[in-house]
PDB file of C-alpha atoms in Angstrom:
ATOM      1  CA  MET A   1     -12.911  24.778  62.241  1.00  0.00           C
ATOM      2  CA  GLU A   2     -10.168  25.555  59.706  1.00  0.00           C
ATOM      3  CA  LYS A   3      -9.106  22.614  57.564  1.00  0.00           C
ATOM      4  CA  ILE A   4      -5.737  20.971  58.179  1.00  0.00           C
ATOM      5  CA  ILE A   5      -3.910  19.463  55.211  1.00  0.00           C
ATOM      6  CA  LEU A   6      -0.909  17.151  55.308  1.00  0.00           C
ATOM      7  CA  ALA A   7       1.253  17.787  52.243  1.00  0.00           C
ATOM      8  CA  SER A   8       2.650  14.268  52.307  1.00  0.00           C
ATOM      9  CA  ASN A   9       1.650  10.764  51.341  1.00  0.00           C
ATOM     10  CA  SER A  10       4.005   9.264  53.932  1.00  0.00           C
ATOM     11  CA  PRO A  11       2.218   6.381  55.666  1.00  0.00           C
ATOM     12  CA  ARG A  12       4.204   7.064  58.826  1.00  0.00           C
ATOM     13  CA  ARG A  13       3.215  10.745  59.034  1.00  0.00           C
ATOM     14  CA  LYS A  14      -0.397   9.865  58.316  1.00  0.00           C
ATOM     15  CA  GLU A  15      -0.285   7.271  61.105  1.00  0.00           C
ATOM     16  CA  ILE A  16       1.173   9.780  63.584  1.00  0.00           C
ATOM     17  CA  LEU A  17      -1.496  12.403  62.853  1.00  0.00           C
ATOM     18  CA  ALA A  18      -4.237   9.790  63.019  1.00  0.00           C
ATOM     19  CA  LYS A  19      -3.013   8.707  66.490  1.00  0.00           C
ATOM     20  CA  SER A  20      -3.465  12.284  67.710  1.00  0.00           C
ATOM     21  CA  ASN A  21      -7.079  12.525  66.521  1.00  0.00           C
ATOM     22  CA  ILE A  22      -6.155  15.528  64.354  1.00  0.00           C
ATOM     23  CA  ASP A  23      -8.787  15.882  61.629  1.00  0.00           C
ATOM     24  CA  PHE A  24      -6.757  16.209  58.451  1.00  0.00           C
ATOM     25  CA  THR A  25      -6.812  15.644  54.707  1.00  0.00           C
ATOM     26  CA  VAL A  26      -3.886  14.487  52.583  1.00  0.00           C
ATOM     27  CA  VAL A  27      -2.927  16.479  49.492  1.00  0.00           C
ATOM     28  CA  LYS A  28       0.368  15.193  48.130  1.00  0.00           C
ATOM     29  CA  SER A  29       2.953  17.861  47.383  1.00  0.00           C
ATOM     30  CA  ASN A  30       4.454  17.952  43.901  1.00  0.00           C
ATOM     31  CA  TYR A  31       7.631  19.597  45.156  1.00  0.00           C
ATOM     32  CA  GLU A  32      10.699  17.440  44.524  1.00  0.00           C
ATOM     33  CA  GLU A  33      12.690  17.671  47.728  1.00  0.00           C
ATOM     34  CA  GLU A  34      16.385  18.333  47.367  1.00  0.00           C
ATOM     35  CA  SER A  35      18.972  15.880  48.666  1.00  0.00           C
ATOM     36  CA  PHE A  36      22.145  17.051  50.326  1.00  0.00           C
ATOM     37  CA  LYS A  37      25.383  15.270  51.210  1.00  0.00           C
ATOM     38  CA  PHE A  38      26.094  17.517  54.199  1.00  0.00           C
ATOM     39  CA  TYR A  39      23.544  18.821  56.675  1.00  0.00           C
ATOM     40  CA  ASN A  40      22.561  22.460  56.962  1.00  0.00           C
ATOM     41  CA  GLU A  41      19.429  23.555  58.811  1.00  0.00           C
ATOM     42  CA  SER A  42      18.445  25.930  56.007  1.00  0.00           C
ATOM     43  CA  PHE A  43      18.312  22.983  53.568  1.00  0.00           C
ATOM     44  CA  ILE A  44      15.853  20.906  55.563  1.00  0.00           C
ATOM     45  CA  LYS A  45      13.719  23.970  56.308  1.00  0.00           C
ATOM     46  CA  LYS A  46      13.542  24.722  52.599  1.00  0.00           C
ATOM     47  CA  ASN A  47      12.291  21.209  51.836  1.00  0.00           C
ATOM     48  CA  SER A  48       9.474  21.259  54.401  1.00  0.00           C
ATOM     49  CA  LEU A  49       8.430  24.803  53.520  1.00  0.00           C
ATOM     50  CA  TYR A  50       8.357  24.272  49.773  1.00  0.00           C
ATOM     51  CA  LYS A  51       6.334  21.075  50.169  1.00  0.00           C
ATOM     52  CA  ALA A  52       3.679  22.990  52.096  1.00  0.00           C
ATOM     53  CA  LEU A  53       3.799  26.025  49.788  1.00  0.00           C
ATOM     54  CA  ASP A  54       3.184  23.871  46.724  1.00  0.00           C
ATOM     55  CA  VAL A  55      -0.071  22.560  48.175  1.00  0.00           C
ATOM     56  CA  ALA A  56      -1.169  25.890  49.676  1.00  0.00           C
ATOM     57  CA  ARG A  57      -0.850  27.547  46.258  1.00  0.00           C
ATOM     58  CA  ARG A  58      -2.960  24.862  44.577  1.00  0.00           C
ATOM     59  CA  ILE A  59      -5.964  24.810  46.904  1.00  0.00           C
ATOM     60  CA  ASP A  60      -8.779  27.360  46.704  1.00  0.00           C
ATOM     61  CA  TYR A  61     -10.037  27.349  50.293  1.00  0.00           C
ATOM     62  CA  THR A  62      -8.848  28.445  53.731  1.00  0.00           C
ATOM     63  CA  ALA A  63      -6.601  25.863  55.371  1.00  0.00           C
ATOM     64  CA  THR A  64      -3.372  25.226  57.239  1.00  0.00           C
ATOM     65  CA  VAL A  65      -0.962  23.072  55.258  1.00  0.00           C
ATOM     66  CA  ILE A  66       1.658  20.933  57.010  1.00  0.00           C
ATOM     67  CA  GLY A  67       4.955  20.183  55.280  1.00  0.00           C
ATOM     68  CA  ALA A  68       7.683  18.054  56.833  1.00  0.00           C
ATOM     69  CA  ASP A  69      11.121  16.710  56.015  1.00  0.00           C
ATOM     70  CA  THR A  70      13.271  14.316  58.054  1.00  0.00           C
ATOM     71  CA  MET A  71      17.027  13.828  57.806  1.00  0.00           C
ATOM     72  CA  VAL A  72      19.321  11.316  59.512  1.00  0.00           C
ATOM     73  CA  ILE A  73      22.692  12.897  60.240  1.00  0.00           C
ATOM     74  CA  LEU A  74      25.909  11.195  61.277  1.00  0.00           C
ATOM     75  CA  LYS A  75      28.949  13.141  62.441  1.00  0.00           C
ATOM     76  CA  GLU A  76      32.048  12.098  60.512  1.00  0.00           C
ATOM     77  CA  GLY A  77      35.085  14.117  61.566  1.00  0.00           C
ATOM     78  CA  ASN A  78      34.122  17.770  61.207  1.00  0.00           C
ATOM     79  CA  SER A  79      31.300  16.998  58.769  1.00  0.00           C
ATOM     80  CA  SER A  80      27.616  16.298  59.394  1.00  0.00           C
ATOM     81  CA  VAL A  81      26.740  13.741  56.730  1.00  0.00           C
ATOM     82  CA  CYS A  82      23.128  13.185  55.620  1.00  0.00           C
ATOM     83  CA  LEU A  83      22.163   9.524  55.381  1.00  0.00           C
ATOM     84  CA  LEU A  84      19.521   9.552  52.653  1.00  0.00           C
ATOM     85  CA  LYS A  85      17.195   6.795  51.478  1.00  0.00           C
ATOM     86  CA  PRO A  86      19.370   3.931  50.220  1.00  0.00           C
ATOM     87  CA  GLN A  87      19.198   3.128  46.528  1.00  0.00           C
ATOM     88  CA  ASN A  88      19.886  -0.589  46.951  1.00  0.00           C
ATOM     89  CA  TYR A  89      20.785  -3.375  49.375  1.00  0.00           C
ATOM     90  CA  ASP A  90      24.492  -2.505  49.422  1.00  0.00           C
ATOM     91  CA  GLU A  91      23.818   1.136  50.344  1.00  0.00           C
ATOM     92  CA  ALA A  92      21.415   0.054  53.093  1.00  0.00           C
ATOM     93  CA  PHE A  93      24.007  -2.334  54.528  1.00  0.00           C
ATOM     94  CA  SER A  94      26.728   0.329  54.384  1.00  0.00           C
ATOM     95  CA  MET A  95      24.550   2.893  56.208  1.00  0.00           C
ATOM     96  CA  LEU A  96      23.571   0.523  58.998  1.00  0.00           C
ATOM     97  CA  LYS A  97      27.157  -0.658  59.345  1.00  0.00           C
ATOM     98  CA  ASN A  98      28.161   2.997  59.680  1.00  0.00           C
ATOM     99  CA  LEU A  99      25.517   3.607  62.367  1.00  0.00           C
ATOM    100  CA  SER A 100      26.619   0.562  64.378  1.00  0.00           C
ATOM    101  CA  GLY A 101      27.827   1.472  67.860  1.00  0.00           C
ATOM    102  CA  LYS A 102      27.371   5.213  67.269  1.00  0.00           C
ATOM    103  CA  THR A 103      24.991   8.040  68.151  1.00  0.00           C
ATOM    104  CA  HIS A 104      23.378   9.920  65.287  1.00  0.00           C
ATOM    105  CA  LYS A 105      20.933  12.791  65.040  1.00  0.00           C
ATOM    106  CA  VAL A 106      17.490  12.805  63.445  1.00  0.00           C
ATOM    107  CA  VAL A 107      16.167  16.238  62.503  1.00  0.00           C
ATOM    108  CA  THR A 108      12.625  16.912  61.311  1.00  0.00           C
ATOM    109  CA  SER A 109      11.589  20.277  59.955  1.00  0.00           C
ATOM    110  CA  ILE A 110       7.886  21.167  60.234  1.00  0.00           C
ATOM    111  CA  SER A 111       6.377  23.983  58.184  1.00  0.00           C
ATOM    112  CA  LEU A 112       2.882  25.422  58.419  1.00  0.00           C
ATOM    113  CA  VAL A 113       1.545  27.511  55.544  1.00  0.00           C
ATOM    114  CA  LYS A 114      -1.796  29.289  55.728  1.00  0.00           C
ATOM    115  CA  SER A 115      -3.938  29.414  52.626  1.00  0.00           C
ATOM    116  CA  PRO A 116      -4.762  31.696  50.889  1.00  0.00           C
ATOM    117  CA  ASP A 117      -2.380  34.346  52.329  1.00  0.00           C
ATOM    118  CA  LEU A 118       0.649  31.941  52.364  1.00  0.00           C
ATOM    119  CA  LYS A 119       1.787  33.096  55.797  1.00  0.00           C
ATOM    120  CA  ASP A 120       4.334  30.526  56.968  1.00  0.00           C
ATOM    121  CA  THR A 121       6.266  29.323  59.988  1.00  0.00           C
ATOM    122  CA  THR A 122       8.940  26.611  60.249  1.00  0.00           C
ATOM    123  CA  GLU A 123      10.547  24.884  63.219  1.00  0.00           C
ATOM    124  CA  THR A 124      12.932  21.957  63.642  1.00  0.00           C
ATOM    125  CA  VAL A 125      13.127  19.187  66.221  1.00  0.00           C
ATOM    126  CA  GLU A 126      16.223  17.085  67.013  1.00  0.00           C
ATOM    127  CA  THR A 127      16.377  13.585  68.487  1.00  0.00           C
ATOM    128  CA  PHE A 128      19.533  11.616  69.239  1.00  0.00           C
ATOM    129  CA  VAL A 129      19.545   7.874  68.596  1.00  0.00           C
ATOM    130  CA  THR A 130      22.266   5.454  69.712  1.00  0.00           C
ATOM    131  CA  PHE A 131      22.734   2.083  68.006  1.00  0.00           C
ATOM    132  CA  ARG A 132      24.385  -0.809  69.798  1.00  0.00           C
ATOM    133  CA  ALA A 133      27.257  -2.589  68.042  1.00  0.00           C
ATOM    134  CA  LEU A 134      25.727  -4.687  65.254  1.00  0.00           C
ATOM    135  CA  GLU A 135      26.862  -7.956  63.705  1.00  0.00           C
ATOM    136  CA  ASP A 136      26.925  -8.153  59.899  1.00  0.00           C
ATOM    137  CA  ASP A 137      24.451 -11.047  59.907  1.00  0.00           C
ATOM    138  CA  GLU A 138      21.970  -9.005  61.979  1.00  0.00           C
ATOM    139  CA  ILE A 139      22.157  -6.133  59.496  1.00  0.00           C
ATOM    140  CA  LYS A 140      21.683  -8.458  56.513  1.00  0.00           C
ATOM    141  CA  LYS A 141      18.701 -10.169  58.112  1.00  0.00           C
ATOM    142  CA  TYR A 142      17.067  -6.853  59.018  1.00  0.00           C
ATOM    143  CA  ILE A 143      17.389  -5.557  55.455  1.00  0.00           C
ATOM    144  CA  GLU A 144      16.047  -8.806  53.990  1.00  0.00           C
ATOM    145  CA  ILE A 145      13.020  -8.851  56.320  1.00  0.00           C
ATOM    146  CA  PHE A 146      12.128  -5.158  56.679  1.00  0.00           C
ATOM    147  CA  ASN A 147      13.366  -3.834  53.306  1.00  0.00           C
ATOM    148  CA  PRO A 148      14.095  -0.287  54.577  1.00  0.00           C
ATOM    149  CA  LEU A 149      14.901   1.211  51.165  1.00  0.00           C
ATOM    150  CA  ASP A 150      12.208   3.887  51.564  1.00  0.00           C
ATOM    151  CA  LYS A 151      13.616   5.169  54.853  1.00  0.00           C
ATOM    152  CA  ALA A 152      16.307   7.783  55.475  1.00  0.00           C
ATOM    153  CA  GLY A 153      19.209   6.148  57.281  1.00  0.00           C
ATOM    154  CA  SER A 154      18.004   2.690  56.181  1.00  0.00           C
ATOM    155  CA  TYR A 155      15.863   2.032  59.239  1.00  0.00           C
ATOM    156  CA  GLY A 156      12.496   2.747  60.788  1.00  0.00           C
ATOM    157  CA  ILE A 157      12.369   3.353  64.550  1.00  0.00           C
ATOM    158  CA  GLN A 158       8.992   1.612  64.678  1.00  0.00           C
ATOM    159  CA  ASP A 159      10.612  -1.592  63.376  1.00  0.00           C
ATOM    160  CA  PHE A 160      12.523  -1.875  66.648  1.00  0.00           C
ATOM    161  CA  LEU A 161      10.579  -0.062  69.361  1.00  0.00           C
ATOM    162  CA  THR A 162       7.032   0.982  70.171  1.00  0.00           C
ATOM    163  CA  GLN A 163       6.278   4.544  71.245  1.00  0.00           C
ATOM    164  CA  GLU A 164       6.590   3.318  74.849  1.00  0.00           C
ATOM    165  CA  LEU A 165      10.197   2.372  73.902  1.00  0.00           C
ATOM    166  CA  GLU A 166       9.458  -1.334  74.354  1.00  0.00           C
ATOM    167  CA  ILE A 167      10.648  -3.805  71.741  1.00  0.00           C
ATOM    168  CA  SER A 168       8.361  -3.960  68.730  1.00  0.00           C
ATOM    169  CA  PRO A 169       6.183  -7.118  68.607  1.00  0.00           C
ATOM    170  CA  GLU A 170       6.887  -7.390  64.874  1.00  0.00           C
ATOM    171  CA  PHE A 171      10.651  -7.252  65.449  1.00  0.00           C
ATOM    172  CA  LYS A 172      10.380  -9.825  68.234  1.00  0.00           C
ATOM    173  CA  LYS A 173       8.371 -12.110  65.951  1.00  0.00           C
ATOM    174  CA  LEU A 174      10.462 -11.728  62.794  1.00  0.00           C
ATOM    175  CA  MET A 175      13.901 -11.576  64.445  1.00  0.00           C
ATOM    176  CA  PRO A 176      13.360 -13.561  67.681  1.00  0.00           C
ATOM    177  CA  ASN A 177      17.038 -14.194  68.375  1.00  0.00           C
ATOM    178  CA  CYS A 178      18.060 -10.556  67.958  1.00  0.00           C
ATOM    179  CA  LYS A 179      17.980  -7.592  70.342  1.00  0.00           C
ATOM    180  CA  SER A 180      16.719  -4.206  69.193  1.00  0.00           C
ATOM    181  CA  PHE A 181      19.338  -2.230  67.270  1.00  0.00           C
ATOM    182  CA  ILE A 182      18.388   0.844  69.310  1.00  0.00           C
ATOM    183  CA  GLU A 183      20.297   1.226  72.568  1.00  0.00           C
ATOM    184  CA  LYS A 184      19.090   4.703  73.569  1.00  0.00           C
ATOM    185  CA  ILE A 185      16.825   7.540  72.397  1.00  0.00           C
ATOM    186  CA  GLU A 186      17.199  11.093  73.650  1.00  0.00           C
ATOM    187  CA  GLY A 187      14.214  13.138  72.551  1.00  0.00           C
ATOM    188  CA  ASP A 188      10.980  12.629  70.665  1.00  0.00           C
ATOM    189  CA  TYR A 189      10.212   9.114  69.339  1.00  0.00           C
ATOM    190  CA  PHE A 190       7.708  10.404  66.770  1.00  0.00           C
ATOM    191  CA  ASN A 191      10.289  12.852  65.471  1.00  0.00           C
ATOM    192  CA  VAL A 192      12.421   9.879  64.406  1.00  0.00           C
ATOM    193  CA  MET A 193       9.359   8.218  62.883  1.00  0.00           C
ATOM    194  CA  GLY A 194       8.601  11.244  60.715  1.00  0.00           C
ATOM    195  CA  ILE A 195       7.114  14.204  62.594  1.00  0.00           C
ATOM    196  CA  SER A 196       7.099  15.417  66.207  1.00  0.00           C
ATOM    197  CA  LEU A 197       3.523  15.285  67.429  1.00  0.00           C
ATOM    198  CA  ASP A 198       4.201  17.541  70.409  1.00  0.00           C
ATOM    199  CA  LYS A 199       5.839  20.219  68.259  1.00  0.00           C
ATOM    200  CA  LEU A 200       3.125  19.988  65.615  1.00  0.00           C
ATOM    201  CA  LYS A 201       0.357  20.433  68.190  1.00  0.00           C
ATOM    202  CA  GLU A 202       2.235  23.376  69.698  1.00  0.00           C
ATOM    203  CA  MET A 203       2.527  25.008  66.263  1.00  0.00           C
ATOM    204  CA  LEU A 204      -1.130  24.345  65.475  1.00  0.00           C
ATOM    205  CA  LYS A 205      -2.070  25.616  68.961  1.00  0.00           C
ATOM    206  CA  LEU A 206      -4.081  22.461  69.677  1.00  0.00           C
TER     207      LEU A 206
END
């Protein structure tokens, strides 16, 4: 069977692929993904594709390389603003405060690149997430406990809900007097976590 390579060291993407029993190897991409203030589908597709291409060009055997990029997008007026990974506590607080009581979109781009011929394909998946209205103290406590500085949009869906959309045991334990921040999800849970398993399997023809 042809080898499958994940061009990412993301613990969340590795966890998702492991759940699916996909036999894969991790080869971290050296491509420095670009950050954008405003969302454009071509931008996110470029990031996922170039991550996969970097790895596909470096290996010397036949394989399918998976590249992925996830963006959290909030509509502000006529603009679609990208909520990137926060640089500090204040940025994390500001992002979560901005998401409070609103619906935002999470887009993940998935690219497959075949090695050695570098034939590629890229698709995107959208999920809509609605936050309930949040109190400032809830936001502060979440940041202090979960430290979401490595996550686009300053949150991880798995912090709040399991894949069955039940409240996360860790959240219940660490923030027992607080309800989940997530009020509603429309679409793929794993897409918000980092990569759509259903779309990936469809692309891999598994």
